[in-house]
Amino acid sequence: MAYATQTDIVTLYSQDALYVADRDGDGVPDEAAIARALQTAGDEIDSYLGVRFSLPLETVPGLLVQFSVDIALYRLALSSDVLSDEHRTRYEDAQKHLKDIARGTATLNTGTPQSGDGDDPVAPARPRPVVSVGPEREFTRDKMRGL
């Protein structure tokens, strides 16, 4: 599933970001290459999300649009030999966050329950409060007074 469109790329990074999709050097981005890169990015995202979520997602969080754009621009830049450190860093950051989502240490906040093995919902991994309760103390200052 494609999580972003060419319009999303322009909205996030401006028209200049599409120089990586100029396949024939005429200054015009190749729309077919952009569509393929966005579809491939969506497939890569699904490979991580499929571990925890039922796909396709009912709603697409903005975070996935950002990740899809970053992954697609990385793939386009890689195939055009114009890869920059910024492309690589954005791709690696997106990949790391997707791995965290797959592990359960990050969430998408989609509002739909996560699924683990089978169809049982999995509680999100969050810090839990420390609870210390126990029986009443046997030896206190008041009880020991006078001994």
mmCIF file of C-alpha atoms in Angstrom, residues 8-138:
data_model
loop_
_atom_site.group_PDB
_atom_site.id
_atom_site.type_symbol
_atom_site.label_atom_id
_atom_site.label_comp_id
_atom_site.label_asym_id
_atom_site.label_seq_id
_atom_site.Cartn_x
_atom_site.Cartn_y
_atom_site.Cartn_z
ATOM 1 C CA ASP A 8 3.112 14.732 -0.199
ATOM 2 C CA ILE A 9 6.753 14.884 -1.291
ATOM 3 C CA VAL A 10 6.281 18.420 -2.604
ATOM 4 C CA THR A 11 4.378 19.438 0.533
ATOM 5 C CA LEU A 12 7.054 18.091 2.870
ATOM 6 C CA TYR A 13 10.244 18.992 0.975
ATOM 7 C CA SER A 14 9.243 21.241 -1.995
ATOM 8 C CA GLN A 15 9.398 20.524 -5.708
ATOM 9 C CA ASP A 16 13.218 20.643 -5.553
ATOM 10 C CA ALA A 17 13.285 17.309 -3.711
ATOM 11 C CA LEU A 18 12.091 15.566 -6.869
ATOM 12 C CA TYR A 19 15.392 16.146 -8.698
ATOM 13 C CA VAL A 20 16.217 12.564 -7.687
ATOM 14 C CA ALA A 21 13.413 11.339 -9.987
ATOM 15 C CA ASP A 22 14.672 13.066 -13.147
ATOM 16 C CA ARG A 23 15.571 9.941 -15.115
ATOM 17 C CA ASP A 24 16.272 11.467 -18.529
ATOM 18 C CA GLY A 25 17.922 14.719 -17.409
ATOM 19 C CA ASP A 26 15.286 17.039 -18.872
ATOM 20 C CA GLY A 27 14.502 18.702 -15.522
ATOM 21 C CA VAL A 28 11.104 17.002 -15.209
ATOM 22 C CA PRO A 29 10.604 14.289 -12.567
ATOM 23 C CA ASP A 30 9.537 10.892 -13.904
ATOM 24 C CA GLU A 31 6.102 10.302 -12.376
ATOM 25 C CA ALA A 32 6.221 6.549 -13.000
ATOM 26 C CA ALA A 33 9.514 6.269 -11.089
ATOM 27 C CA ILE A 34 8.041 8.273 -8.212
ATOM 28 C CA ALA A 35 4.949 6.060 -8.098
ATOM 29 C CA ARG A 36 7.119 2.900 -8.086
ATOM 30 C CA ALA A 37 9.332 4.286 -5.318
ATOM 31 C CA LEU A 38 6.319 5.225 -3.182
ATOM 32 C CA GLN A 39 4.775 1.774 -3.709
ATOM 33 C CA THR A 40 8.062 0.086 -2.779
ATOM 34 C CA ALA A 41 8.331 2.312 0.297
ATOM 35 C CA GLY A 42 4.804 1.294 1.289
ATOM 36 C CA ASP A 43 5.701 -2.372 0.871
ATOM 37 C CA GLU A 44 8.765 -1.896 3.069
ATOM 38 C CA ILE A 45 6.678 -0.159 5.732
ATOM 39 C CA ASP A 46 4.092 -2.958 5.586
ATOM 40 C CA SER A 47 6.838 -5.524 6.170
ATOM 41 C CA TYR A 48 7.490 -3.904 9.558
ATOM 42 C CA LEU A 49 3.894 -3.068 10.490
ATOM 43 C CA GLY A 50 2.541 -6.479 9.551
ATOM 44 C CA VAL A 51 4.147 -7.880 12.692
ATOM 45 C CA ARG A 52 1.861 -5.840 14.959
ATOM 46 C CA PHE A 53 -1.055 -4.512 12.918
ATOM 47 C CA SER A 54 -3.745 -5.866 10.632
ATOM 48 C CA LEU A 55 -3.097 -4.486 7.173
ATOM 49 C CA PRO A 56 -4.212 -2.378 5.427
ATOM 50 C CA LEU A 57 -4.529 0.235 8.159
ATOM 51 C CA GLU A 58 -7.902 1.956 8.473
ATOM 52 C CA THR A 59 -6.292 5.359 8.974
ATOM 53 C CA VAL A 60 -2.820 6.400 7.889
ATOM 54 C CA PRO A 61 -0.927 8.377 10.535
ATOM 55 C CA GLY A 62 1.113 11.337 9.327
ATOM 56 C CA LEU A 63 4.222 9.591 10.601
ATOM 57 C CA LEU A 64 3.822 6.897 7.927
ATOM 58 C CA VAL A 65 3.457 9.536 5.219
ATOM 59 C CA GLN A 66 6.758 11.044 6.364
ATOM 60 C CA PHE A 67 8.470 7.643 6.483
ATOM 61 C CA SER A 68 7.128 6.714 3.056
ATOM 62 C CA VAL A 69 8.424 9.943 1.524
ATOM 63 C CA ASP A 70 11.848 9.536 3.155
ATOM 64 C CA ILE A 71 12.181 5.922 2.041
ATOM 65 C CA ALA A 72 11.018 6.703 -1.501
ATOM 66 C CA LEU A 73 13.426 9.647 -1.868
ATOM 67 C CA TYR A 74 16.257 7.451 -0.589
ATOM 68 C CA ARG A 75 15.463 4.739 -3.133
ATOM 69 C CA LEU A 76 15.156 7.285 -5.961
ATOM 70 C CA ALA A 77 18.434 8.957 -4.990
ATOM 71 C CA LEU A 78 20.163 5.590 -4.726
ATOM 72 C CA SER A 79 19.090 4.540 -8.199
ATOM 73 C CA SER A 80 20.063 7.936 -9.685
ATOM 74 C CA ASP A 81 23.520 8.001 -8.070
ATOM 75 C CA VAL A 82 22.726 11.294 -6.300
ATOM 76 C CA LEU A 83 22.495 9.881 -2.800
ATOM 77 C CA SER A 84 23.349 12.375 -0.064
ATOM 78 C CA ASP A 85 24.040 11.929 3.633
ATOM 79 C CA GLU A 86 20.695 13.569 4.355
ATOM 80 C CA HIS A 87 18.834 10.967 2.275
ATOM 81 C CA ARG A 88 20.660 8.162 4.044
ATOM 82 C CA THR A 89 20.087 9.629 7.522
ATOM 83 C CA ARG A 90 16.357 10.117 6.933
ATOM 84 C CA TYR A 91 16.057 6.573 5.597
ATOM 85 C CA GLU A 92 17.967 5.069 8.521
ATOM 86 C CA ASP A 93 15.903 7.088 11.032
ATOM 87 C CA ALA A 94 12.655 5.880 9.439
ATOM 88 C CA GLN A 95 13.895 2.295 9.385
ATOM 89 C CA LYS A 96 14.928 2.453 13.054
ATOM 90 C CA HIS A 97 11.562 3.820 14.102
ATOM 91 C CA LEU A 98 9.720 1.169 12.079
ATOM 92 C CA LYS A 99 11.804 -1.519 13.798
ATOM 93 C CA ASP A 100 10.819 -0.026 17.168
ATOM 94 C CA ILE A 101 7.154 -0.174 16.151
ATOM 95 C CA ALA A 102 7.572 -3.815 15.099
ATOM 96 C CA ARG A 103 9.221 -4.622 18.468
ATOM 97 C CA GLY A 104 6.483 -2.827 20.377
ATOM 98 C CA THR A 105 8.733 -0.148 21.895
ATOM 99 C CA ALA A 106 7.052 2.572 19.791
ATOM 100 C CA THR A 107 3.491 3.005 18.595
ATOM 101 C CA LEU A 108 1.648 4.585 15.686
ATOM 102 C CA ASN A 109 -1.269 5.906 17.761
ATOM 103 C CA THR A 110 -3.766 4.694 15.181
ATOM 104 C CA GLY A 111 -6.526 4.069 17.692
ATOM 105 C CA THR A 112 -6.905 0.466 16.520
ATOM 106 C CA PRO A 113 -5.768 -2.410 18.711
ATOM 107 C CA GLN A 114 -2.473 -4.024 17.941
ATOM 108 C CA SER A 115 -2.420 -7.720 17.226
ATOM 109 C CA GLY A 116 0.240 -10.161 18.239
ATOM 110 C CA ASP A 117 0.214 -13.933 17.860
ATOM 111 C CA GLY A 118 -3.243 -14.823 16.696
ATOM 112 C CA ASP A 119 -5.894 -12.150 17.076
ATOM 113 C CA ASP A 120 -5.365 -11.331 20.746
ATOM 114 C CA PRO A 121 -4.666 -7.650 21.360
ATOM 115 C CA VAL A 122 -1.220 -6.877 22.699
ATOM 116 C CA ALA A 123 -0.867 -4.304 25.449
ATOM 117 C CA PRO A 124 1.524 -1.546 24.403
ATOM 118 C CA ALA A 125 4.886 -1.636 26.125
ATOM 119 C CA ARG A 126 4.845 1.272 28.576
ATOM 120 C CA PRO A 127 6.468 2.016 31.892
ATOM 121 C CA ARG A 128 4.387 0.544 34.658
ATOM 122 C CA PRO A 129 3.995 2.108 38.108
ATOM 123 C CA VAL A 130 5.837 0.525 40.998
ATOM 124 C CA VAL A 131 3.327 -0.905 43.447
ATOM 125 C CA SER A 132 4.530 -2.045 46.832
ATOM 126 C CA VAL A 133 1.929 -3.522 49.101
ATOM 127 C CA GLY A 134 2.201 -6.205 51.643
ATOM 128 C CA PRO A 135 1.107 -7.289 55.095
ATOM 129 C CA GLU A 136 1.287 -4.946 58.050
ATOM 130 C CA ARG A 137 4.751 -4.678 59.576
ATOM 131 C CA GLU A 138 5.427 -6.928 62.546
#
